[in-house]
Short mmCIF file of C-alpha atoms and ligand atoms in Angstrom, two decimals:
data_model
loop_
_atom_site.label_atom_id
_atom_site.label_comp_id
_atom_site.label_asym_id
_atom_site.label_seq_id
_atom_site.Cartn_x
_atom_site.Cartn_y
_atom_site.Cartn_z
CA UNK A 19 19.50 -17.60 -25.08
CA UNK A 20 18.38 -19.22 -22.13
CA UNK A 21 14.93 -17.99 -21.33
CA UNK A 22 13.92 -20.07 -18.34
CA UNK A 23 17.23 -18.63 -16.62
CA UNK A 24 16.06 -14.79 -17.61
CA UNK A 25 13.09 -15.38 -16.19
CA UNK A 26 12.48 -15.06 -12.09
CA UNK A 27 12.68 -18.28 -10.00
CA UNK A 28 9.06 -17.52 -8.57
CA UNK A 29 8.03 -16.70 -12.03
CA UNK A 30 9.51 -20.00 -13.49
CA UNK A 31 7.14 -22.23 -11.41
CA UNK A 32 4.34 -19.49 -11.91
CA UNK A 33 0.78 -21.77 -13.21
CA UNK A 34 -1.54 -18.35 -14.32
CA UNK A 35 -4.94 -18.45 -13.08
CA UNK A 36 -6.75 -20.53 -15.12
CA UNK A 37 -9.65 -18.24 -15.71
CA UNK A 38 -12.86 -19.37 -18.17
CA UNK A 39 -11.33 -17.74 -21.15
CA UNK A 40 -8.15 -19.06 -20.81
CA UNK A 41 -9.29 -22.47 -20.56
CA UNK A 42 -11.56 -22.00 -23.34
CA UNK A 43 -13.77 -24.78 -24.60
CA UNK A 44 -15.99 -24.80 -27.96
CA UNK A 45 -19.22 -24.35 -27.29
CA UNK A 46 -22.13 -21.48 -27.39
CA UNK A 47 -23.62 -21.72 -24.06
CA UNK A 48 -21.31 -20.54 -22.42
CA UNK A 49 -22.02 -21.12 -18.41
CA UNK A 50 -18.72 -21.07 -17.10
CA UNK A 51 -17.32 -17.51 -15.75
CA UNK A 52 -20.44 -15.85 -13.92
CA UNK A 53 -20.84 -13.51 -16.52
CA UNK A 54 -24.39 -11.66 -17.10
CA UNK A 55 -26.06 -13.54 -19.80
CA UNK A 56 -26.54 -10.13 -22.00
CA UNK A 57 -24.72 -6.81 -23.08
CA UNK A 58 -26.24 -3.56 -22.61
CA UNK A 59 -26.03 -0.50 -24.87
CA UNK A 60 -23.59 2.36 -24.09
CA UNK A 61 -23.10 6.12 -25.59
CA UNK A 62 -19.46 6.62 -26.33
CA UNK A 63 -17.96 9.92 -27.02
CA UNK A 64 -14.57 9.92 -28.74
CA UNK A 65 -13.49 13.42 -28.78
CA UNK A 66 -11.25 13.18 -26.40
CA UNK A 67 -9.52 9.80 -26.58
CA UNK A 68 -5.97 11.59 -27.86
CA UNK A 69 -5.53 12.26 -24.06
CA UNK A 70 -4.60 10.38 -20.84
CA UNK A 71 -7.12 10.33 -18.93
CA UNK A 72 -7.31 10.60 -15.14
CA UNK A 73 -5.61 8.22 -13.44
CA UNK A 74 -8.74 8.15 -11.00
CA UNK A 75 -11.57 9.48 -13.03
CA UNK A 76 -13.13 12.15 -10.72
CA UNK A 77 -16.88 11.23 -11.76
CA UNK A 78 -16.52 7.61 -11.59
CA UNK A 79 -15.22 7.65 -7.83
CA UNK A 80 -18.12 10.13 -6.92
CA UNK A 81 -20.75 8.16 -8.77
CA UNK A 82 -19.25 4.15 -7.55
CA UNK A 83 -18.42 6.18 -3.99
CA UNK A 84 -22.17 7.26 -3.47
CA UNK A 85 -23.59 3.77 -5.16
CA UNK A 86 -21.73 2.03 -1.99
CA UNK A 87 -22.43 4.84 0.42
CA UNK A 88 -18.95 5.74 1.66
CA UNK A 89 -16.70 8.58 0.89
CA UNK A 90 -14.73 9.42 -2.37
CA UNK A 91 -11.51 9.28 -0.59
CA UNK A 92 -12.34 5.84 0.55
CA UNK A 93 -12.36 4.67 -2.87
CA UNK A 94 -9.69 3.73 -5.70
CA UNK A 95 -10.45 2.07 -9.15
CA UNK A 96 -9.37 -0.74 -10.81
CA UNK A 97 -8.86 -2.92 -13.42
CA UNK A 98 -11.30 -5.08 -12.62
CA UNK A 99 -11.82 -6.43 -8.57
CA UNK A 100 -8.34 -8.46 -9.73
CA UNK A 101 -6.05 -5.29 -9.94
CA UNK A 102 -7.51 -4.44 -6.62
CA UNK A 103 -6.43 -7.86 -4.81
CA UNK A 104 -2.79 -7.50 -6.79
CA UNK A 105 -2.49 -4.04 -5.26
CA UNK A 106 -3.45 -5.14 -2.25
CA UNK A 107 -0.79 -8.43 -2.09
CA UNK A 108 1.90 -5.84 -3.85
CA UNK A 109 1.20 -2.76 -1.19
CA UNK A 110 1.13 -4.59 2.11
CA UNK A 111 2.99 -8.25 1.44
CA UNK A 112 6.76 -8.18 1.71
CA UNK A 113 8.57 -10.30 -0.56
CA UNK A 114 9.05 -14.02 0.44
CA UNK A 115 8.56 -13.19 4.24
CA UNK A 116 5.15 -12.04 4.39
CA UNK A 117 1.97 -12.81 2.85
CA UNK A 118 -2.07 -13.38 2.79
CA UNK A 119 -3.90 -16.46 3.89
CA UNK A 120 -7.18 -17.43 2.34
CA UNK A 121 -9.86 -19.86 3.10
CA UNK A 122 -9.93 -22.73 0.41
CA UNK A 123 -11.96 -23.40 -1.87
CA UNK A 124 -12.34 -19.66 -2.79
CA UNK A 125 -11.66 -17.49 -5.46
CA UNK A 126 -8.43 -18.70 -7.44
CA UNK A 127 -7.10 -14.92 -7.89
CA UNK A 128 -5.66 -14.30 -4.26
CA UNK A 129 -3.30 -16.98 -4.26
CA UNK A 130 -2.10 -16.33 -8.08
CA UNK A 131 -1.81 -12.72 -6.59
CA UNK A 132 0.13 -13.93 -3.95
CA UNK A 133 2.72 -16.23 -6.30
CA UNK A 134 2.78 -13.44 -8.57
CA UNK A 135 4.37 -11.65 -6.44
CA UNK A 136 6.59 -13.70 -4.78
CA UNK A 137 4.48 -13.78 -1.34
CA UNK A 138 3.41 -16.59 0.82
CA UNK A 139 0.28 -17.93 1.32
CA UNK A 140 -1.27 -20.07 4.27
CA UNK A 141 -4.89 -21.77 4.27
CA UNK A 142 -7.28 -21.70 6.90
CA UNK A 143 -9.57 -24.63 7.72
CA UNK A 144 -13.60 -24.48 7.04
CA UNK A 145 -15.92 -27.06 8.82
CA UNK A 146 -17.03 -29.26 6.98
CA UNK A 147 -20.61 -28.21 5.75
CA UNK A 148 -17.76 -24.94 4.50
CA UNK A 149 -18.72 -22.34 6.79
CA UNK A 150 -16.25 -20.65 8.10
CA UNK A 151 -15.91 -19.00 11.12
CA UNK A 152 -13.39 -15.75 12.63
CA UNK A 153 -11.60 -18.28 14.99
CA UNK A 154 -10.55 -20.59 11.97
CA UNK A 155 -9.48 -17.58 10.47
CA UNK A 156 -7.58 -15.99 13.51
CA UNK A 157 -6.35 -19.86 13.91
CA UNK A 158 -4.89 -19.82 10.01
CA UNK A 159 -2.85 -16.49 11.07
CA UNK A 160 -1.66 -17.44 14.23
CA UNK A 161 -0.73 -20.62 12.89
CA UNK A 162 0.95 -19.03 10.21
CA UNK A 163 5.11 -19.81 9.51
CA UNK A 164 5.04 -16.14 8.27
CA UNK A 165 3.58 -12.54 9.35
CA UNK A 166 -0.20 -12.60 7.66
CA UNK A 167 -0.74 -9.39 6.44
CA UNK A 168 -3.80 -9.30 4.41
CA UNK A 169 -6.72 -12.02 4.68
CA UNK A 170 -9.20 -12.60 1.89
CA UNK A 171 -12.72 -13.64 2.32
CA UNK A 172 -15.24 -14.02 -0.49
CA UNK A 173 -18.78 -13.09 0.44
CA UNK A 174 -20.41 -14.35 -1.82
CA UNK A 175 -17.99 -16.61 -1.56
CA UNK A 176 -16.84 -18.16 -5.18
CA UNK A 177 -18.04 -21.25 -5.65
CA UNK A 178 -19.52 -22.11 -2.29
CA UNK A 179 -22.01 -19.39 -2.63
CA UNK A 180 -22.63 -18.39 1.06
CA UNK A 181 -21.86 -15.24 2.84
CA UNK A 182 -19.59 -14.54 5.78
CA UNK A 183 -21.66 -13.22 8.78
CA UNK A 184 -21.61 -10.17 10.02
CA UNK A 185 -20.40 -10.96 13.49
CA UNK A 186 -17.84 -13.04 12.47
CA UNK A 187 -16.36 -10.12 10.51
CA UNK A 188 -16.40 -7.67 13.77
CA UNK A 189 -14.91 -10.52 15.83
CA UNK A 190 -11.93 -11.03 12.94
CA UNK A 191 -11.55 -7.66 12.66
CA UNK A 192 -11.68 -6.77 16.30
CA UNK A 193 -9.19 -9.74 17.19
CA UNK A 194 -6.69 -8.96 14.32
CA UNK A 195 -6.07 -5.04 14.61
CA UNK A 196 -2.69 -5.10 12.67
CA UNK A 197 -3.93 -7.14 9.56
CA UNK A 198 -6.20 -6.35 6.79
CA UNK A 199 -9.14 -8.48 6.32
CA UNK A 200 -10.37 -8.29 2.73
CA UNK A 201 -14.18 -8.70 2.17
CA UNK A 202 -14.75 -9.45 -1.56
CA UNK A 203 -18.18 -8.60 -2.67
CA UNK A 204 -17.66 -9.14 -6.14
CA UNK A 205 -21.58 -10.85 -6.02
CA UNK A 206 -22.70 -8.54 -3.39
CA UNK A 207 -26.06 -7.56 -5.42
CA UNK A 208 -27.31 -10.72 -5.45
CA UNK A 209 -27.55 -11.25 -2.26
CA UNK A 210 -29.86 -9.73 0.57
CA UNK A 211 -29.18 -6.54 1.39
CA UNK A 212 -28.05 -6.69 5.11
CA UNK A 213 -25.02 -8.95 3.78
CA UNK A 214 -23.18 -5.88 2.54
CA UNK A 215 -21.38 -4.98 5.11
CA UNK A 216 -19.33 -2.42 3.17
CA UNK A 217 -20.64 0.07 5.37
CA UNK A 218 -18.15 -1.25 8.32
CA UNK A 219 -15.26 0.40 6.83
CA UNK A 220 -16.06 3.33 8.87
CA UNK A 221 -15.54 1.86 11.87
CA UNK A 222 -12.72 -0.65 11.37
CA UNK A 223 -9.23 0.79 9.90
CA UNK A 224 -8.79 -2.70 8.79
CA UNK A 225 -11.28 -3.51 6.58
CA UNK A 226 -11.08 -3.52 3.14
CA UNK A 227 -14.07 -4.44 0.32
CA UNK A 228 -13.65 -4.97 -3.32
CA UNK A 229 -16.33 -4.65 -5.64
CA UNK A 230 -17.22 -5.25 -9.35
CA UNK A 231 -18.99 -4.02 -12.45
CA UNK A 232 -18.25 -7.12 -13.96
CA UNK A 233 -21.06 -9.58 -12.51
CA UNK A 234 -24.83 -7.92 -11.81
CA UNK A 235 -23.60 -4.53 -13.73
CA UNK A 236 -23.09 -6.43 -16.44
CA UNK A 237 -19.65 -5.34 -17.77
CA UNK A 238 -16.94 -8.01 -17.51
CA UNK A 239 -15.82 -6.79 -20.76
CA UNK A 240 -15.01 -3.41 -19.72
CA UNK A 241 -12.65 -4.28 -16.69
CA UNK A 242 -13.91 -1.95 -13.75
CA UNK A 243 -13.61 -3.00 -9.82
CA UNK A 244 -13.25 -1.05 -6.84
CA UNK A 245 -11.63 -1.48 -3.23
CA UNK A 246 -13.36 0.58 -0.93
CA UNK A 247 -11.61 1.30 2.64
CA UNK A 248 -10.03 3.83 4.47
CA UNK A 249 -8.34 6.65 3.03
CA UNK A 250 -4.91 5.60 4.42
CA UNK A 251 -5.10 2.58 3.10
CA UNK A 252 -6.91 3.76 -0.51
CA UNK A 253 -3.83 6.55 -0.86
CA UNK A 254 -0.93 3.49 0.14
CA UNK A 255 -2.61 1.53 -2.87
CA UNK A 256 -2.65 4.80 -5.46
CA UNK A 257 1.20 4.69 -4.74
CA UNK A 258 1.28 1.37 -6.19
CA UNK A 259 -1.33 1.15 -9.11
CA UNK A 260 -0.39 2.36 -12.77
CA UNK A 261 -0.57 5.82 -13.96
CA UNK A 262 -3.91 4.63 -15.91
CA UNK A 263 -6.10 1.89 -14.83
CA UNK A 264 -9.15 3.45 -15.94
CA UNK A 265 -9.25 3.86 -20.10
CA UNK A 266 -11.31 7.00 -21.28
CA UNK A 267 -14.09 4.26 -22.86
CA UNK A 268 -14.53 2.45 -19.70
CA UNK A 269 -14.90 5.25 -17.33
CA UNK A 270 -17.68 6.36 -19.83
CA UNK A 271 -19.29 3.03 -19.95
CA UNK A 272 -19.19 2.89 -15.84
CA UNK A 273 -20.65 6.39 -15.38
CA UNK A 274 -23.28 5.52 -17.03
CA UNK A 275 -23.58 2.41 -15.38
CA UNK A 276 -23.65 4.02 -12.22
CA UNK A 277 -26.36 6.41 -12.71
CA UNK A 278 -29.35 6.25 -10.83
CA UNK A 279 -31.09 5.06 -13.87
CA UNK A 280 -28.11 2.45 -14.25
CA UNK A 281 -28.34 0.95 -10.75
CA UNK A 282 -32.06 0.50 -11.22
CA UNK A 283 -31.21 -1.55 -13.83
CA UNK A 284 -28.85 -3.74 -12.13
CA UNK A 285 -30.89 -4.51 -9.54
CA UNK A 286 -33.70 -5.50 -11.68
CA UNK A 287 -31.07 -7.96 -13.33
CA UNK A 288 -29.68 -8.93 -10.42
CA UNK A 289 -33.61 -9.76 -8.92
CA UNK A 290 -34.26 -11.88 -12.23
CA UNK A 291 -31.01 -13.25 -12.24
CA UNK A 292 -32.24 -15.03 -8.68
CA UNK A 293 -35.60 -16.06 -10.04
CA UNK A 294 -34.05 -18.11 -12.50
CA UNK A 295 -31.82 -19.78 -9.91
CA UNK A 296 -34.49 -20.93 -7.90
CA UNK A 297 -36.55 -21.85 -11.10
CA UNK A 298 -32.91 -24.16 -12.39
CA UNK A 299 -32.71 -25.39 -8.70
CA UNK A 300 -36.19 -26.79 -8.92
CA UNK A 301 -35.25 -28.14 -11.95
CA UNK A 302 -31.99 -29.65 -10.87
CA UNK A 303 -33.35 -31.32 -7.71
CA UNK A 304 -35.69 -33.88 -10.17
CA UNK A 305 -32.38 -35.65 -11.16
CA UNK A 306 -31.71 -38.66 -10.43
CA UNK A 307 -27.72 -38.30 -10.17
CA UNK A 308 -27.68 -35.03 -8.48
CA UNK A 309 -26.53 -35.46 -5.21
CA UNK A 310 -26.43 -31.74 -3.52
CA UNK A 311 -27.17 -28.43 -4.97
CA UNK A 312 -25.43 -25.87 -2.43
CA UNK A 313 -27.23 -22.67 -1.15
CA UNK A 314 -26.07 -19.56 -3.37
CA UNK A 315 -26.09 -16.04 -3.12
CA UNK A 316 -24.43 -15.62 -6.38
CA UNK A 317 -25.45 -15.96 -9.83
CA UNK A 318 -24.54 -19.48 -10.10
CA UNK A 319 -25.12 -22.42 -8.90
CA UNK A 320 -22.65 -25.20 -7.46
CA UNK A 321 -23.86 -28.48 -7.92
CA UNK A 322 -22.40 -32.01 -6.28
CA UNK A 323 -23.12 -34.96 -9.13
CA UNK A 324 -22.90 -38.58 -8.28
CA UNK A 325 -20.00 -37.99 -11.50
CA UNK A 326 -19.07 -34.65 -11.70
CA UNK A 327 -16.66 -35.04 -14.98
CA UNK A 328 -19.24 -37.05 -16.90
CA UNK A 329 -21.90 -34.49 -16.42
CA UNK A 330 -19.57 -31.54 -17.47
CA UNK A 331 -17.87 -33.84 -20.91
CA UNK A 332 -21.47 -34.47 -21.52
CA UNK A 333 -22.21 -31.19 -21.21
CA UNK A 334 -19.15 -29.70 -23.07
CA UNK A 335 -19.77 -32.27 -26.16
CA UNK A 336 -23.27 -30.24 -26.55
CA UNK A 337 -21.48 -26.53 -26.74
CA UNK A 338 -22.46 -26.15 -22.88
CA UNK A 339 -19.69 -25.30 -21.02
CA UNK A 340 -20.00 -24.93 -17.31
CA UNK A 341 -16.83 -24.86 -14.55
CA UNK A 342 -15.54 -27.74 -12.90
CA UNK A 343 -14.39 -27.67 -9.67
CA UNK A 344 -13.50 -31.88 -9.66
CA UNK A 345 -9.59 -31.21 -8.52
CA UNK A 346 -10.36 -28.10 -5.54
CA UNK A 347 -10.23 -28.73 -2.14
CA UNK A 348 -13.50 -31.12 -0.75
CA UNK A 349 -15.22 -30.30 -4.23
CA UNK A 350 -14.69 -33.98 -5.91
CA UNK A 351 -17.78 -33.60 -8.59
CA UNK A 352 -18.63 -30.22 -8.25
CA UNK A 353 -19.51 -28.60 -11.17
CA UNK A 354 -20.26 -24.62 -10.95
CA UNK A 355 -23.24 -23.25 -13.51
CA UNK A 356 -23.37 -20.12 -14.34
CA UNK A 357 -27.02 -18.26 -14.20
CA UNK A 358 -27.26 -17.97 -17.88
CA UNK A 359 -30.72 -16.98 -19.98
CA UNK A 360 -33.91 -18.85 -19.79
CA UNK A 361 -32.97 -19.81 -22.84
CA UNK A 362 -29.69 -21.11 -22.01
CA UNK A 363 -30.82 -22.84 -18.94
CA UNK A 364 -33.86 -24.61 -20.45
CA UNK A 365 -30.66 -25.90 -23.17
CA UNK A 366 -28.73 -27.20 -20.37
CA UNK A 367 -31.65 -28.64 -18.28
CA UNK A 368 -32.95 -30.57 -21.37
CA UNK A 369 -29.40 -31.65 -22.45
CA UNK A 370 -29.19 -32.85 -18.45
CA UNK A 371 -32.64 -34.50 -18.33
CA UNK A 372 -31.45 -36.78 -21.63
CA UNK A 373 -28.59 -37.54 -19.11
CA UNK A 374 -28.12 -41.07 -18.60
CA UNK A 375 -25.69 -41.79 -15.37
N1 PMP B 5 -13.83 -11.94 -6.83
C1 PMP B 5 -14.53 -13.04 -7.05
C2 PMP B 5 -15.05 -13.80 -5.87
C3 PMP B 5 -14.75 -13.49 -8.36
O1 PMP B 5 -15.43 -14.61 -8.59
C4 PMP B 5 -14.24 -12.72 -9.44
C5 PMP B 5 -14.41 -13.10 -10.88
N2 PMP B 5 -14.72 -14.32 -11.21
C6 PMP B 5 -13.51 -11.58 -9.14
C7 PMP B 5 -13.33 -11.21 -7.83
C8 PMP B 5 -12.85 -10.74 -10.19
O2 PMP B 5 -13.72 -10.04 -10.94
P1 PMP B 5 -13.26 -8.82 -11.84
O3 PMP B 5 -11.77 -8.81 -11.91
O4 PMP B 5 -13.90 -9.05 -13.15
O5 PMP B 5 -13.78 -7.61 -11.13
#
């Protein structure tokens, strides 16, 4: 049998996003996929696991729904912030003569998304310090050989760190009535309050947020996101999505996350999460071949070394493992570190400090 012929054309030249884990590396410090540096503990009731469960677990969009102060109805759940940017490409995105545009370097899902499923893609220019204004945006879809239907924008943006401001979003969205601009927040906690600007989707039809328990919740393991937007737009994606997204076990684990006592908690994780960036920034800025740490509103840190791939094979020889960005667009020697434990970070910074470049 020919397998290469069975499978799609699109498919056949298909590279899957290369996420941390599929990379892999051997190490123990493991600094390389923005993941909280510890697990919390969970009750887990099993009595009821022999059933489906809902495919939109009632008390998990109530509880995620009044976390981010909108509506039930403007909410669906995912697996993971990824489902929600498939569903997304896969609900509004005809087939080879539509498709997204994105702003590189950002987050490697939304083009994947947008190969996956056979859908175009077109890039928009930043300037060069990598802000990135509405007009570049507006310019990327009227510039566009195709009809952009969805735009993604990471804010915090992944790696850059920065947000998208809050009247370039109302000028994109007021300018482009008849596409959807995605706002990804998937690092929204860690950064000031007044950059959430999930609260705009009552006022623009067009805007769409994702969201995460996966990075200041501290449950990448459990595979929960969220798109939050209006409820035409929420009920066109619960056409799409599978008849169970959320397991039983994770909608337990996410209620509980998503108490009041739970979000108190994040937020406290989140806050200490940012002290120890500033305190591995300080530390960063005393060597010799760093050449630019970039301002973040994540929980990493993107760092520009005078030899990006030394520093990360140096660091990857001691079980550190961090994220290199050395082949993305304008990133040559970028290396992305993930906010780990003090204990982690003092590792890498004396593993760094023995550095010799
Ligand atoms: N958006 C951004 C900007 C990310 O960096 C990530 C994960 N690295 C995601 C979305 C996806 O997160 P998840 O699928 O775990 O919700």
């Amino acid at each position: 049998m020919n397998y290469e012929k069975l499978i799609t054309k699109h498919v056949q030249k298909l590279v899957p996003y290369q996420s941390a884990r599929r990379i892999g590396g051997h190490g123990h410090n493991f600094l390389n996929a923005n993941e909280s540096p510890k697990s919390e503990g969970y009750f887990l009731n099993s009595t009821s696991l022999n059933r489906y469960p809902d495919c939109q677990p009632e008390e998990l969009i109530e509880r995620f729904a009044d976390y981010a102060g909108v509506h039930k109805t403007q909410v669906i759940a995912t697996r993971g912030s990824d489902e929600a940017i498939g569903l997304l490409v896969r609900t509004f995105c005809e087939q080879e003569k539509e498709g997204i545009l994105i702003a590189p370097p950002t987050y490697g899902m939304y083009s994947v998304a947008a190969e996956t499923n056979n859908v175009l893609i077109a890039e928009a220019e930043r300037n060069d310090d990598f802000t990135l204004t509405a007009q570049q945006l507006i310019d990327g879809v009227n510039n566009a050989a195709f009809p952009v239907k969805v735009v993604f924008i990471d804010s915090p943006a992944n790696p850059l760190g920065i947000c998208f401001p809050k009247d370039e979003l109302v000028k994109l969205l007021k300018a482009l009535p008849e596409t959807l601009i995605v706002l990804d927040e998937a690092y929204i906690e860690f950064a000031p309050k007044e950059e959430d600007l999930t609260y705009l989707v009552n006022e623009y039809e067009n805007l769409v947020i994702t969201r995460t328990l996966s990075k200041a919740f501290a449950l990448a393991g459990i595979r929960c996101g969220f798109a939050i937007a209006n409820e035409n737009i929420i009920k066109a994606m619960l056409k799409v999505i599978d008849p169970y997204p959320v397991c039983d076990p994770v909608a337990q684990i996410a209620i509980q996350a998503l108490t009041d006592h739970g979000v108190k908690m994040t937020l406290e994780r989140a806050q200490k999460c940012n002290e120890r960036r500033a305190k591995l920034e300080e530390a960063l800025k005393t060597l010799s071949f760093v050449k630019k740490i970039f301002a973040s509103f994540g929980n990493f840190l993107l760092v520009e070394f005078t030899d990006g791939p030394a520093v990360f094979n140096a660091m990857a020889q001691k079980g550190v493992i961090l994220r290199s960005f050395e082949t993305k667009k304008g990133l040559k020697n970028c290396v992305r570190i993930t906010i780990g434990s003090d204990a982690e970070l003092e590792e890498l910074m004396r593993y760094l400090s023995a550095l010799e470049i």
